[in-house]
Amino acid sequence: DGSKEIKTKFYIDYLSDFIIIQVKSFYYDKNRKLILKDKNPLKFDFTLEIKKQWVNPFKEVEFKNLKYELCSIIVHLGKEVSEGHYIC
């Protein structure tokens, strides 16, 4: 189908009282030369526990908050990447 799975690696430099995570559910279709919206549902837990391997090994991070509770979600409503609305 011309599409490829993309994986991104990241490290956490410090932990705060709140954490914001952005998940972009779009992909590039090489055959059609378009950015398309991935309409598959995203599954996640209501609690995020920070794991040691996520922390930048070159930074000293104090593990004061190991768990984060979900308090809000922002969702894009629209058929295409270029149109629609974000709601909370």
PDB file of C-alpha atoms in Angstrom:
ATOM      1  CA  ASP A   1       0.000   0.000   0.000  1.00  0.00           C
ATOM      2  CA  GLY A   2       3.039   2.310  -0.040  1.00  0.00           C
ATOM      3  CA  SER A   3       2.896   3.297   3.626  1.00  0.00           C
ATOM      4  CA  LYS A   4       5.452   2.528   6.329  1.00  0.00           C
ATOM      5  CA  GLU A   5       5.239   2.356  10.093  1.00  0.00           C
ATOM      6  CA  ILE A   6       7.235   5.118  11.779  1.00  0.00           C
ATOM      7  CA  LYS A   7       8.587   4.819  15.297  1.00  0.00           C
ATOM      8  CA  THR A   8       9.985   7.679  17.324  1.00  0.00           C
ATOM      9  CA  LYS A   9      12.288   7.359  20.312  1.00  0.00           C
ATOM     10  CA  PHE A  10      12.299   9.987  23.040  1.00  0.00           C
ATOM     11  CA  TYR A  11      13.737  10.588  26.491  1.00  0.00           C
ATOM     12  CA  ILE A  12      12.324  12.546  29.400  1.00  0.00           C
ATOM     13  CA  ASP A  13      14.736  15.194  30.735  1.00  0.00           C
ATOM     14  CA  TYR A  14      12.747  16.110  33.836  1.00  0.00           C
ATOM     15  CA  LEU A  15       9.441  15.283  35.500  1.00  0.00           C
ATOM     16  CA  SER A  16       6.905  17.961  36.391  1.00  0.00           C
ATOM     17  CA  ASP A  17       3.523  17.975  38.104  1.00  0.00           C
ATOM     18  CA  PHE A  18       1.780  17.767  34.720  1.00  0.00           C
ATOM     19  CA  ILE A  19       2.745  16.112  31.436  1.00  0.00           C
ATOM     20  CA  ILE A  20       1.372  16.862  27.970  1.00  0.00           C
ATOM     21  CA  ILE A  21       1.660  14.199  25.282  1.00  0.00           C
ATOM     22  CA  GLN A  22       0.793  14.862  21.657  1.00  0.00           C
ATOM     23  CA  VAL A  23       0.030  11.920  19.393  1.00  0.00           C
ATOM     24  CA  LYS A  24      -0.200  12.710  15.702  1.00  0.00           C
ATOM     25  CA  SER A  25      -2.264  10.089  13.942  1.00  0.00           C
ATOM     26  CA  PHE A  26      -1.355  11.001  10.385  1.00  0.00           C
ATOM     27  CA  TYR A  27       0.755   9.201   7.809  1.00  0.00           C
ATOM     28  CA  TYR A  28       2.216   9.920   4.405  1.00  0.00           C
ATOM     29  CA  ASP A  29       0.945   7.838   1.489  1.00  0.00           C
ATOM     30  CA  LYS A  30       3.837   7.732  -1.015  1.00  0.00           C
ATOM     31  CA  ASN A  31       1.670   6.451  -3.871  1.00  0.00           C
ATOM     32  CA  ARG A  32      -0.899   9.242  -3.577  1.00  0.00           C
ATOM     33  CA  LYS A  33       1.643  11.810  -2.268  1.00  0.00           C
ATOM     34  CA  LEU A  34      -0.773  12.852   0.462  1.00  0.00           C
ATOM     35  CA  ILE A  35      -0.806  13.137   4.227  1.00  0.00           C
ATOM     36  CA  LEU A  36      -3.772  11.103   5.433  1.00  0.00           C
ATOM     37  CA  LYS A  37      -5.519  10.767   8.763  1.00  0.00           C
ATOM     38  CA  ASP A  38      -5.194   7.413  10.536  1.00  0.00           C
ATOM     39  CA  LYS A  39      -8.755   6.682  11.607  1.00  0.00           C
ATOM     40  CA  ASN A  40      -7.924   3.660  13.768  1.00  0.00           C
ATOM     41  CA  PRO A  41      -8.923   4.171  17.413  1.00  0.00           C
ATOM     42  CA  LEU A  42      -6.107   4.923  19.845  1.00  0.00           C
ATOM     43  CA  LYS A  43      -6.181   2.844  23.031  1.00  0.00           C
ATOM     44  CA  PHE A  44      -4.580   4.090  26.238  1.00  0.00           C
ATOM     45  CA  ASP A  45      -4.829   3.738  30.001  1.00  0.00           C
ATOM     46  CA  PHE A  46      -6.026   6.443  32.350  1.00  0.00           C
ATOM     47  CA  THR A  47      -2.774   6.176  34.335  1.00  0.00           C
ATOM     48  CA  LEU A  48       0.684   6.664  32.827  1.00  0.00           C
ATOM     49  CA  GLU A  49       3.564   5.233  34.824  1.00  0.00           C
ATOM     50  CA  ILE A  50       6.987   6.605  33.905  1.00  0.00           C
ATOM     51  CA  LYS A  51       9.511   3.841  33.271  1.00  0.00           C
ATOM     52  CA  LYS A  52      13.225   4.168  33.945  1.00  0.00           C
ATOM     53  CA  GLN A  53      14.150   3.461  30.293  1.00  0.00           C
ATOM     54  CA  TRP A  54      12.172   6.555  29.221  1.00  0.00           C
ATOM     55  CA  VAL A  55      14.434   8.866  31.212  1.00  0.00           C
ATOM     56  CA  ASN A  56      17.443  10.496  29.558  1.00  0.00           C
ATOM     57  CA  PRO A  57      20.476   8.529  30.806  1.00  0.00           C
ATOM     58  CA  PHE A  58      22.625  11.683  30.592  1.00  0.00           C
ATOM     59  CA  LYS A  59      20.397  13.688  32.967  1.00  0.00           C
ATOM     60  CA  GLU A  60      19.863  13.294  36.685  1.00  0.00           C
ATOM     61  CA  VAL A  61      16.118  12.909  37.099  1.00  0.00           C
ATOM     62  CA  GLU A  62      14.435  12.787  40.496  1.00  0.00           C
ATOM     63  CA  PHE A  63      11.535  10.347  40.422  1.00  0.00           C
ATOM     64  CA  LYS A  64       9.111  12.465  42.451  1.00  0.00           C
ATOM     65  CA  ASN A  65       6.108  11.627  40.238  1.00  0.00           C
ATOM     66  CA  LEU A  66       6.127   8.152  38.812  1.00  0.00           C
ATOM     67  CA  LYS A  67       2.459   8.132  37.829  1.00  0.00           C
ATOM     68  CA  TYR A  68       0.289  10.605  35.958  1.00  0.00           C
ATOM     69  CA  GLU A  69      -3.516  10.479  35.881  1.00  0.00           C
ATOM     70  CA  LEU A  70      -5.338  11.439  32.673  1.00  0.00           C
ATOM     71  CA  CYS A  71      -7.319  14.641  33.162  1.00  0.00           C
ATOM     72  CA  SER A  72      -8.119  15.790  29.594  1.00  0.00           C
ATOM     73  CA  ILE A  73      -8.071  14.736  25.939  1.00  0.00           C
ATOM     74  CA  ILE A  74      -8.125  16.947  22.852  1.00  0.00           C
ATOM     75  CA  VAL A  75      -9.544  15.290  19.738  1.00  0.00           C
ATOM     76  CA  HIS A  76      -9.470  16.320  16.076  1.00  0.00           C
ATOM     77  CA  LEU A  77     -12.878  16.028  14.407  1.00  0.00           C
ATOM     78  CA  GLY A  78     -12.658  16.041  10.645  1.00  0.00           C
ATOM     79  CA  LYS A  79     -12.335  13.744   7.662  1.00  0.00           C
ATOM     80  CA  GLU A  80      -9.055  15.216   6.416  1.00  0.00           C
ATOM     81  CA  VAL A  81      -5.832  16.487   7.933  1.00  0.00           C
ATOM     82  CA  SER A  82      -6.393  19.950   6.483  1.00  0.00           C
ATOM     83  CA  GLU A  83      -9.910  20.516   7.824  1.00  0.00           C
ATOM     84  CA  GLY A  84     -11.885  19.999  10.993  1.00  0.00           C
ATOM     85  CA  HIS A  85     -11.966  21.176  14.584  1.00  0.00           C
ATOM     86  CA  TYR A  86     -10.166  20.326  17.805  1.00  0.00           C
ATOM     87  CA  ILE A  87     -12.400  19.753  20.820  1.00  0.00           C
ATOM     88  CA  CYS A  88     -11.736  18.932  24.449  1.00  0.00           C
TER      89      CYS A  88
END
